[in-house]
């Protein structure tokens, strides 16, 4: 049952993110779009660099990190290795996730660290696995936590207001976009992406209101999966 539900969720996500299936009236009713394969009506194609700005990440080695949380406040650091192996979904929910490493000691220049906000994206800029190129998560429910991007990561923030919170992480799971990220990667044994090439990637975005409706549908599917897993 879980395997079937996962396949249904994956198919639904790809149909919604490609525009083949649309959210009717921005509620939860869905309909099949007839013009699959073309840019859906009302959607817009923009360059990634026109939507997202790149923030500073902080390359602390694994030796500088620990999973043993002592006395707060903590400074969390998202290492590229954890993006590949630690977090499976498009959203990293800090109200639930307990596996994000923290710095063992606060750096002397901690006032110069750039801390992340809700909705920021953290992407691994290298991968030994070709399928893992462009692995990306969106941060949610940070509250007052101090979080930084770590070694071999890009940190991106929507400074244009063209994407909805909760939608950004799903966006980078869309099949054609993930395929394009692999296409622009370089290297043979280790695959990497440059900020210059990443900024030139095309994003096909629905209106923000439709993005918010898509998030509601996908979140509902995730809750069904969670309930089935608990059962």
Coordinates of N, CA and C in Angstrom, one line a residue:
X1 N 0.8 -1.2 0.0 CA 0.0 0.0 0.0 C 0.9 1.3 0.0
X2 N 1.9 1.2 0.8 CA 2.8 2.4 0.8 C 3.5 2.6 -0.5
X3 N 3.9 1.5 -1.2 CA 4.6 1.6 -2.5 C 3.6 2.2 -3.5
X4 N 2.4 1.8 -3.5 CA 1.4 2.3 -4.4 C 1.1 3.8 -4.1
X5 N 1.0 4.1 -2.8 CA 0.7 5.5 -2.5 C 1.9 6.4 -2.9
X6 N 3.1 5.9 -2.7 CA 4.3 6.7 -3.1 C 4.3 7.0 -4.6
X7 N 3.9 6.0 -5.4 CA 3.9 6.1 -6.9 C 2.8 7.1 -7.3
X8 N 1.6 7.0 -6.6 CA 0.5 8.0 -6.9 C 1.0 9.4 -6.6
X9 N 1.6 9.6 -5.4 CA 2.1 10.9 -5.0 C 3.1 11.4 -6.0
X10 N 4.0 10.6 -6.4 CA 5.1 11.1 -7.4 C 4.5 11.5 -8.7
X11 N 3.5 10.7 -9.2 CA 2.8 11.0 -10.4 C 2.0 12.3 -10.3
X12 N 1.3 12.4 -9.2 CA 0.5 13.6 -9.0 C 1.4 14.9 -9.0
X13 N 2.5 14.8 -8.3 CA 3.5 15.9 -8.2 C 4.0 16.3 -9.6
X14 N 4.4 15.3 -10.4 CA 4.9 15.6 -11.7 C 3.8 16.3 -12.6
X15 N 2.6 15.8 -12.5 CA 1.5 16.3 -13.3 C 1.2 17.8 -12.9
X16 N 1.2 18.0 -11.6 CA 0.9 19.4 -11.1 C 2.0 20.4 -11.4
X17 N 3.2 19.9 -11.3 CA 4.4 20.8 -11.5 C 4.6 21.1 -13.0
X18 N 4.2 20.2 -13.8 CA 4.3 20.4 -15.3 C 3.1 21.1 -15.9
X19 N 2.0 21.2 -15.2 CA 0.8 21.8 -15.7 C -0.1 20.9 -16.5
X20 N 0.3 19.6 -16.5 CA -0.6 18.6 -17.2 C -1.9 18.4 -16.4
X21 N -1.8 18.6 -15.1 CA -3.0 18.6 -14.3 C -3.1 19.9 -13.5
X22 N -4.2 20.5 -13.5 CA -4.3 21.8 -12.9 C -5.3 21.8 -11.7
X23 N -5.1 22.8 -10.8 CA -5.9 22.9 -9.7 C -7.1 23.9 -10.1
X24 N -8.3 23.4 -10.0 CA -9.4 24.1 -10.5 C -9.9 25.1 -9.4
X25 N -10.0 26.4 -9.8 CA -10.5 27.4 -8.9 C -9.6 27.6 -7.7
X26 N -8.4 27.0 -7.7 CA -7.4 27.1 -6.6 C -8.0 26.5 -5.4
X27 N -8.9 25.5 -5.5 CA -9.3 24.7 -4.4 C -8.5 23.4 -4.5
X28 N -9.2 22.3 -4.1 CA -8.6 21.0 -4.1 C -9.1 20.1 -5.3
X29 N -10.0 20.7 -6.1 CA -10.5 19.9 -7.2 C -9.4 20.0 -8.4
X30 N -9.2 18.8 -9.0 CA -8.2 18.7 -10.1 C -8.9 18.4 -11.4
X31 N -8.2 18.9 -12.5 CA -8.7 18.5 -13.8 C -7.5 18.3 -14.7
X32 N -7.7 17.5 -15.8 CA -6.6 17.2 -16.7 C -6.5 18.3 -17.7
X33 N -5.3 18.8 -17.9 CA -5.0 19.9 -18.9 C -4.9 19.3 -20.3
X34 N -5.5 19.9 -21.3 CA -5.5 19.3 -22.6 C -4.2 19.6 -23.4
X35 N -3.5 20.8 -23.0 CA -2.4 21.2 -23.8 C -1.1 20.7 -23.1
X36 N -1.1 19.5 -22.7 CA 0.2 18.9 -22.1 C 1.3 19.0 -23.1
X37 N 2.5 19.3 -22.5 CA 3.6 19.4 -23.4 C 4.0 20.9 -23.8
X38 N 3.0 21.8 -23.8 CA 3.2 23.2 -24.0 C 3.2 23.9 -22.7
X39 N 3.5 25.2 -22.7 CA 3.5 26.0 -21.5 C 2.0 26.2 -21.2
X40 N 1.6 25.8 -20.0 CA 0.2 26.0 -19.6 C -0.3 27.4 -19.6
X41 N -1.5 27.6 -19.9 CA -2.1 29.0 -20.0 C -2.0 29.7 -18.6
X42 N -1.4 30.9 -18.6 CA -1.3 31.6 -17.4 C 0.1 31.4 -16.7
X43 N 0.8 30.4 -17.2 CA 2.1 30.2 -16.6 C 3.2 31.1 -17.3
X44 N 4.3 31.2 -16.6 CA 5.3 32.2 -17.1 C 6.7 31.5 -17.0
X45 N 7.6 31.7 -18.1 CA 8.9 31.1 -18.1 C 9.9 32.3 -17.8
X46 N 10.7 32.1 -16.8 CA 11.7 33.1 -16.4 C 13.0 32.3 -16.1
X47 N 14.1 33.1 -16.1 CA 15.4 32.6 -15.7 C 15.5 32.4 -14.2
X48 N 16.2 31.4 -13.7 CA 16.3 31.2 -12.3 C 17.0 32.4 -11.6
X49 N 17.9 33.0 -12.3 CA 18.6 34.2 -11.7 C 17.7 35.4 -11.6
X50 N 16.6 35.4 -12.3 CA 15.7 36.5 -12.2 C 14.7 36.4 -11.0
X51 N 14.7 35.2 -10.5 CA 13.8 34.9 -9.3 C 14.6 34.8 -8.0
X52 N 15.7 34.1 -8.1 CA 16.5 33.8 -6.8 C 17.8 34.5 -6.8
X53 N 18.1 35.0 -5.6 CA 19.5 35.5 -5.4 C 20.3 34.5 -4.6
X54 N 21.6 34.5 -4.8 CA 22.5 33.6 -4.1 C 23.0 34.2 -2.9
X55 N 22.9 33.5 -1.8 CA 23.4 34.0 -0.5 C 24.7 33.2 -0.2
X56 N 25.4 33.7 0.9 CA 26.7 33.1 1.2 C 26.4 31.8 2.0
X57 N 27.2 30.8 1.7 CA 27.2 29.6 2.5 C 28.5 29.5 3.2
X58 N 28.6 28.6 4.2 CA 29.7 28.6 5.1 C 30.3 27.1 5.2
X59 N 31.5 26.9 4.6 CA 32.0 25.6 4.4 C 32.7 25.0 5.6
X60 N 31.9 24.6 6.6 CA 32.5 24.0 7.7 C 32.7 22.5 7.4
X61 N 33.8 21.9 7.7 CA 34.0 20.5 7.5 C 33.2 19.6 8.4
X62 N 33.1 18.3 8.1 CA 32.3 17.5 8.9 C 32.8 17.4 10.4
X63 N 34.1 17.6 10.5 CA 34.8 17.5 11.8 C 34.3 18.7 12.7
X64 N 33.8 19.7 12.1 CA 33.3 20.9 12.9 C 31.9 20.7 13.4
X65 N 31.2 19.6 12.9 CA 29.8 19.4 13.2 C 29.6 18.3 14.1
X66 N 28.4 18.3 14.8 CA 28.0 17.3 15.7 C 26.5 17.1 15.6
X67 N 26.0 15.9 15.9 CA 24.6 15.7 16.0 C 24.1 15.7 17.5
X68 N 25.0 15.9 18.4 CA 24.7 15.9 19.8 C 24.4 17.3 20.2
X69 N 23.2 17.6 20.4 CA 22.7 19.0 20.8 C 22.8 19.2 22.3
X70 N 23.7 20.1 22.7 CA 23.8 20.4 24.1 C 23.0 21.6 24.5
X71 N 23.6 22.6 25.0 CA 22.8 23.8 25.5 C 22.6 24.8 24.4
X72 N 21.4 25.2 24.1 CA 21.1 26.2 23.0 C 21.7 27.6 23.5
X73 N 21.8 28.5 22.5 CA 21.4 28.4 21.2 C 22.4 27.7 20.3
X74 N 21.8 27.0 19.3 CA 22.6 26.3 18.3 C 22.8 27.0 17.0
X75 N 23.9 26.7 16.3 CA 24.0 27.2 14.9 C 24.0 25.9 14.1
X76 N 22.9 25.7 13.3 CA 22.7 24.6 12.4 C 23.5 24.8 11.1
X77 N 24.1 23.8 10.6 CA 24.8 23.9 9.3 C 24.5 22.7 8.4
X78 N 23.9 23.0 7.3 CA 23.4 22.0 6.4 C 24.5 21.6 5.4
X79 N 25.1 20.4 5.6 CA 26.2 19.9 4.9 C 25.7 19.2 3.6
X80 N 26.4 19.3 2.5 CA 25.9 18.7 1.2 C 25.7 17.2 1.4
X81 N 26.5 16.5 2.2 CA 26.3 15.1 2.4 C 25.0 14.7 3.0
X82 N 24.5 15.6 3.8 CA 23.2 15.3 4.4 C 22.0 15.6 3.4
X83 N 22.3 16.5 2.5 CA 21.3 16.7 1.4 C 21.1 15.5 0.6
X84 N 22.2 14.8 0.4 CA 22.1 13.6 -0.5 C 21.6 12.4 0.3
X85 N 22.0 12.3 1.6 CA 21.6 11.0 2.3 C 20.7 11.2 3.5
X86 N 20.5 12.5 4.0 CA 19.8 12.6 5.2 C 18.3 13.0 5.1
X87 N 18.0 13.8 4.0 CA 16.7 14.4 3.9 C 16.1 13.9 2.5
X88 N 15.0 13.3 2.6 CA 14.4 12.6 1.4 C 13.4 13.5 0.7
X89 N 12.7 14.4 1.4 CA 11.6 15.1 0.8 C 12.1 16.5 0.3
X90 N 11.2 17.2 -0.3 CA 11.5 18.5 -0.9 C 11.6 19.6 0.2
X91 N 11.0 19.3 1.4 CA 10.9 20.3 2.5 C 11.6 19.8 3.7
X92 N 12.4 20.7 4.3 CA 13.1 20.4 5.6 C 12.4 21.1 6.7
X93 N 11.6 20.4 7.4 CA 10.7 21.0 8.4 C 11.4 20.9 9.8
X94 N 11.9 22.1 10.3 CA 12.6 22.1 11.5 C 11.8 21.8 12.8
X95 N 10.5 21.8 12.6 CA 9.6 21.5 13.7 C 9.6 20.0 13.9
X96 N 10.0 19.2 12.9 CA 10.0 17.7 13.0 C 11.4 17.1 12.9
X97 N 12.2 17.7 12.0 CA 13.5 17.1 11.8 C 14.5 17.3 13.0
X98 N 15.1 16.2 13.4 CA 16.0 16.3 14.5 C 17.5 15.9 14.1
X99 N 17.7 15.7 12.8 CA 19.0 15.2 12.4 C 19.9 16.3 11.7
X100 N 19.6 17.5 11.9 CA 20.4 18.6 11.3 C 21.6 18.9 12.2
X101 N 22.8 18.7 11.7 CA 24.0 18.9 12.6 C 24.1 20.3 13.0
X102 N 24.8 20.5 14.1 CA 25.1 21.9 14.6 C 26.6 22.0 14.7
X103 N 27.1 23.3 14.8 CA 28.5 23.5 15.0 C 28.9 23.1 16.4
X104 N 30.1 22.5 16.5 CA 30.5 22.1 17.9 C 30.9 23.3 18.7
X105 N 31.5 24.3 18.1 CA 31.8 25.5 18.8 C 31.4 26.7 18.0
X106 N 30.9 27.7 18.6 CA 30.5 28.9 17.8 C 31.7 29.6 17.3
X107 N 31.8 29.9 16.0 CA 33.0 30.6 15.5 C 33.2 32.0 16.0
X108 N 34.4 32.5 16.1 CA 34.7 33.8 16.6 C 34.0 34.9 15.8
X109 N 33.9 34.6 14.5 CA 33.2 35.6 13.6 C 31.8 35.3 13.3
X110 N 31.1 34.7 14.3 CA 29.7 34.3 14.1 C 28.8 35.4 13.7
X111 N 29.2 36.7 14.1 CA 28.3 37.8 13.7 C 28.3 38.0 12.2
X112 N 29.3 37.4 11.5 CA 29.4 37.6 10.0 C 28.7 36.4 9.3
X113 N 28.2 35.5 10.0 CA 27.5 34.4 9.3 C 26.1 34.9 8.8
X114 N 25.8 34.3 7.6 CA 24.5 34.7 7.0 C 23.5 33.6 7.3
X115 N 22.5 34.0 8.2 CA 21.5 33.0 8.6 C 20.3 33.0 7.6
X116 N 19.7 31.8 7.5 CA 18.7 31.6 6.5 C 17.3 31.9 7.1
X117 N 16.3 32.1 6.2 CA 14.9 32.4 6.5 C 14.0 31.3 6.0
X118 N 12.8 31.3 6.5 CA 11.8 30.3 6.0 C 11.7 30.5 4.5
X119 N 11.6 29.4 3.8 CA 11.5 29.5 2.3 C 12.8 29.5 1.5
X120 N 13.9 29.7 2.2 CA 15.2 29.6 1.5 C 15.5 28.2 1.0
X121 N 16.2 28.1 -0.1 CA 16.6 26.8 -0.6 C 18.1 26.6 -0.4
X122 N 18.4 25.3 -0.1 CA 19.8 24.9 0.0 C 20.0 23.7 -1.0
X123 N 20.9 23.9 -1.9 CA 21.2 22.9 -3.0 C 22.6 22.4 -2.9
X124 N 22.8 21.1 -3.1 CA 24.2 20.6 -3.2 C 24.8 20.9 -4.5
X125 N 25.9 21.5 -4.5 CA 26.5 21.9 -5.8 C 27.4 20.8 -6.4
X126 N 27.6 19.7 -5.7 CA 28.4 18.6 -6.3 C 27.6 17.3 -5.9
X127 N 27.9 16.3 -6.7 CA 27.3 15.0 -6.4 C 28.2 13.9 -7.1
X128 N 28.5 12.8 -6.3 CA 29.2 11.7 -6.9 C 28.2 10.8 -7.8
X129 N 26.9 11.0 -7.5 CA 25.9 10.2 -8.2 C 25.2 11.2 -9.2
X130 N 25.1 10.8 -10.4 CA 24.6 11.7 -11.5 C 23.1 12.0 -11.2
X131 N 22.4 11.0 -10.6 CA 21.0 11.3 -10.3 C 20.8 12.3 -9.2
X132 N 21.9 12.5 -8.4 CA 21.8 13.4 -7.2 C 22.2 14.8 -7.6
X133 N 22.5 15.1 -8.8 CA 22.8 16.5 -9.2 C 21.7 17.4 -8.9
X134 N 21.9 18.5 -8.3 CA 20.9 19.5 -8.0 C 20.0 19.2 -6.9
X135 N 20.4 18.2 -6.0 CA 19.5 17.9 -4.9 C 19.3 19.1 -4.0
X136 N 18.0 19.4 -3.7 CA 17.7 20.7 -3.1 C 16.5 20.5 -2.1
X137 N 16.6 21.3 -1.1 CA 15.5 21.3 -0.1 C 15.1 22.8 0.2
X138 N 13.8 22.9 0.6 CA 13.3 24.2 1.1 C 13.2 24.2 2.6
X139 N 13.6 25.2 3.3 CA 13.6 25.2 4.8 C 12.2 25.8 5.2
X140 N 11.6 25.2 6.1 CA 10.3 25.7 6.7 C 10.3 25.5 8.2
X141 N 9.5 26.3 8.9 CA 9.3 26.3 10.3 C 10.7 26.5 11.1
X142 N 11.4 27.5 10.6 CA 12.7 27.8 11.3 C 12.5 28.4 12.7
X143 N 11.4 29.2 12.8 CA 11.2 30.0 14.0 C 12.4 30.8 14.3
X144 N 13.0 30.7 15.5 CA 14.2 31.6 15.8 C 15.5 30.8 15.7
X145 N 15.5 29.7 15.0 CA 16.7 28.9 14.9 C 17.7 29.6 13.9
X146 N 19.0 29.5 14.2 CA 20.0 30.0 13.4 C 20.6 28.9 12.5
X147 N 20.4 29.0 11.2 CA 20.7 28.0 10.2 C 21.6 28.6 9.1
X148 N 22.6 27.9 8.7 CA 23.5 28.3 7.6 C 23.6 27.2 6.6
X149 N 23.9 27.6 5.4 CA 24.2 26.7 4.3 C 25.7 26.2 4.6
X150 N 26.0 25.0 4.2 CA 27.3 24.4 4.6 C 28.2 24.1 3.4
X151 N 29.1 23.2 3.6 CA 30.1 22.8 2.6 C 29.4 22.3 1.3
X152 N 29.9 22.8 0.2 CA 29.4 22.5 -1.2 C 27.9 22.6 -1.3
X153 N 27.4 23.8 -0.9 CA 26.0 24.1 -1.1 C 25.9 25.5 -1.7
X154 N 24.8 25.6 -2.4 CA 24.3 26.9 -2.9 C 23.1 27.3 -2.0
X155 N 23.0 28.5 -1.6 CA 21.8 29.0 -0.8 C 21.1 30.0 -1.7
X156 N 19.8 29.8 -1.9 CA 19.0 30.7 -2.8 C 17.8 31.2 -2.0
X157 N 17.5 32.5 -2.3 CA 16.4 33.2 -1.7 C 15.6 33.9 -2.8
X158 N 14.3 33.7 -2.8 CA 13.4 34.4 -3.7 C 13.3 35.8 -3.3
X159 N 13.9 36.7 -4.1 CA 13.9 38.1 -3.8 C 12.9 38.8 -4.8
X160 N 12.2 38.0 -5.6 CA 11.3 38.6 -6.6 C 9.9 38.5 -6.3
X161 N 9.6 37.6 -5.3 CA 8.2 37.3 -4.9 C 7.4 36.5 -5.9
X162 N 8.1 35.8 -6.8 CA 7.4 35.0 -7.9 C 7.1 33.6 -7.5
X163 N 7.5 33.1 -6.3 CA 7.3 31.8 -5.8 C 6.7 31.8 -4.4
X164 N 5.9 30.8 -4.2 CA 5.2 30.7 -2.9 C 6.0 29.8 -1.9
X165 N 5.9 30.1 -0.6 CA 6.6 29.3 0.4 C 6.0 27.9 0.3
X166 N 6.8 26.9 0.4 CA 6.4 25.5 0.3 C 6.4 24.9 -1.1
X167 N 6.3 25.8 -2.1 CA 6.3 25.4 -3.5 C 7.8 25.2 -4.0
X168 N 8.7 26.0 -3.5 CA 10.0 26.1 -4.1 C 10.7 24.7 -4.0
X169 N 10.6 24.0 -2.9 CA 11.3 22.7 -2.8 C 10.7 21.7 -3.8
X170 N 9.4 21.8 -3.9 CA 8.7 20.8 -4.9 C 9.2 21.2 -6.3
X171 N 9.4 22.5 -6.6 CA 9.7 22.9 -8.0 C 10.9 22.2 -8.5
X172 N 12.0 22.0 -7.6 CA 13.2 21.4 -8.1 C 13.1 19.9 -8.1
X173 N 12.0 19.3 -7.8 CA 11.7 17.9 -8.0 C 11.0 17.6 -9.3
X174 N 10.6 18.7 -10.0 CA 9.9 18.5 -11.3 C 10.9 17.8 -12.3
X175 N 10.3 16.9 -13.1 CA 11.2 16.0 -13.9 C 12.0 16.8 -14.9
X176 N 11.4 17.7 -15.7 CA 12.2 18.4 -16.7 C 13.2 19.3 -16.1
X177 N 12.9 20.0 -15.0 CA 13.9 20.8 -14.3 C 15.1 20.0 -13.8
X178 N 14.8 18.9 -13.1 CA 15.8 18.0 -12.6 C 16.7 17.5 -13.7
X179 N 16.1 17.2 -14.9 CA 16.9 16.7 -16.1 C 17.8 17.9 -16.6
X180 N 17.3 19.1 -16.6 CA 18.1 20.2 -17.0 C 19.3 20.5 -16.1
X181 N 19.1 20.3 -14.8 CA 20.2 20.5 -13.8 C 21.3 19.4 -14.1
X182 N 20.9 18.2 -14.4 CA 21.9 17.2 -14.8 C 22.6 17.5 -16.1
X183 N 21.9 18.1 -17.0 CA 22.5 18.5 -18.3 C 23.6 19.5 -18.2
X184 N 23.4 20.5 -17.3 CA 24.4 21.6 -17.2 C 25.5 21.2 -16.2
X185 N 25.4 20.0 -15.6 CA 26.5 19.6 -14.7 C 27.8 19.3 -15.4
X186 N 28.9 19.4 -14.8 CA 30.2 19.1 -15.4 C 30.9 18.1 -14.5
X187 N 31.9 17.4 -15.1 CA 32.7 16.4 -14.4 C 32.3 15.0 -14.7
X188 N 33.2 14.1 -14.5 CA 32.9 12.7 -14.8 C 32.7 11.8 -13.5
X189 N 33.7 11.8 -12.6 CA 33.5 11.0 -11.3 C 32.7 11.8 -10.3
X190 N 32.9 13.2 -10.3 CA 32.1 14.1 -9.4 C 31.5 15.1 -10.3
X191 N 30.2 15.2 -10.2 CA 29.4 16.1 -11.0 C 29.1 17.4 -10.3
X192 N 29.3 18.6 -10.9 CA 29.1 19.8 -10.2 C 28.3 20.8 -11.1
X193 N 27.8 21.8 -10.4 CA 27.0 22.9 -11.1 C 27.6 24.2 -10.7
X194 N 27.7 25.1 -11.6 CA 28.2 26.4 -11.3 C 27.0 27.4 -11.1
X195 N 27.2 28.4 -10.4 CA 26.2 29.4 -10.2 C 25.8 30.1 -11.5
X196 N 26.8 30.3 -12.3 CA 26.6 31.0 -13.6 C 25.6 30.2 -14.5
X197 N 25.8 28.9 -14.6 CA 25.0 28.1 -15.4 C 23.6 27.9 -14.7
X198 N 23.6 27.8 -13.4 CA 22.3 27.6 -12.7 C 21.4 28.8 -12.9
X199 N 22.0 30.0 -12.8 CA 21.2 31.2 -13.0 C 20.5 31.3 -14.3
X200 N 21.1 30.6 -15.3 CA 20.5 30.7 -16.7 C 19.4 29.7 -17.0
X201 N 19.2 28.8 -16.0 CA 18.1 27.7 -16.2 C 16.7 28.3 -16.2
X202 N 15.9 27.8 -17.1 CA 14.5 28.3 -17.3 C 13.6 27.6 -16.2
X203 N 12.8 28.5 -15.6 CA 11.8 28.0 -14.7 C 10.4 28.3 -15.3
X204 N 9.5 27.3 -15.3 CA 8.2 27.6 -15.8 C 7.3 27.6 -14.5
X205 N 6.7 28.8 -14.2 CA 6.0 29.0 -13.0 C 4.6 29.3 -13.2
X206 N 3.7 28.6 -12.4 CA 2.3 29.0 -12.4 C 2.1 30.3 -11.5
X207 N 1.0 31.0 -11.6 CA 0.7 32.1 -10.7 C 0.9 31.7 -9.2
X208 N 1.3 32.6 -8.4 CA 1.5 32.3 -7.0 C 0.3 31.7 -6.3
X209 N -0.9 32.1 -6.7 CA -2.1 31.6 -6.0 C -2.2 30.1 -6.4
X210 N -1.9 29.7 -7.7 CA -1.9 28.3 -8.1 C -0.8 27.5 -7.4
X211 N 0.3 28.2 -7.2 CA 1.4 27.5 -6.5 C 1.0 27.1 -5.1
X212 N 0.3 28.1 -4.4 CA -0.2 27.8 -3.0 C -1.2 26.7 -3.0
X213 N -2.1 26.6 -4.0 CA -3.0 25.5 -4.1 C -2.3 24.2 -4.4
X214 N -1.3 24.2 -5.2 CA -0.6 23.0 -5.5 C 0.1 22.5 -4.2
X215 N 0.6 23.4 -3.4 CA 1.2 23.0 -2.1 C 0.2 22.3 -1.2
X216 N -1.0 22.9 -1.2 CA -2.0 22.3 -0.3 C -2.3 20.8 -0.7
X217 N -2.4 20.6 -2.1 CA -2.7 19.3 -2.6 C -1.6 18.3 -2.2
X218 N -0.3 18.7 -2.4 CA 0.8 17.9 -2.2 C 1.0 17.6 -0.7
X219 N 0.7 18.7 0.1 CA 0.8 18.5 1.6 C -0.2 17.5 2.1
X220 N -1.4 17.5 1.5 CA -2.4 16.6 1.9 C -2.0 15.1 1.5
X221 N -1.4 15.0 0.3 CA -0.9 13.7 -0.1 C 0.2 13.2 0.9
X222 N 1.1 14.1 1.3 CA 2.1 13.8 2.3 C 1.5 13.3 3.6
X223 N 0.5 14.0 4.1 CA -0.2 13.6 5.3 C -0.8 12.2 5.2
X224 N -1.3 11.9 4.1 CA -1.9 10.6 3.9 C -0.8 9.5 4.0
X225 N 0.4 9.8 3.4 CA 1.5 8.9 3.5 C 2.0 8.8 4.9
X226 N 2.1 9.9 5.6 CA 2.5 9.8 7.0 C 1.6 8.9 7.8
X227 N 0.3 9.1 7.6 CA -0.7 8.3 8.4 C -0.6 6.9 8.1
X228 N -0.3 6.5 6.8 CA -0.2 5.1 6.4 C 1.1 4.5 7.0
X229 N 2.1 5.3 7.0 CA 3.4 4.8 7.6 C 3.2 4.6 9.1
X230 N 2.5 5.5 9.8 CA 2.3 5.2 11.2 C 1.5 4.0 11.4
X231 N 0.5 3.8 10.6 CA -0.4 2.6 10.7 C 0.4 1.3 10.5

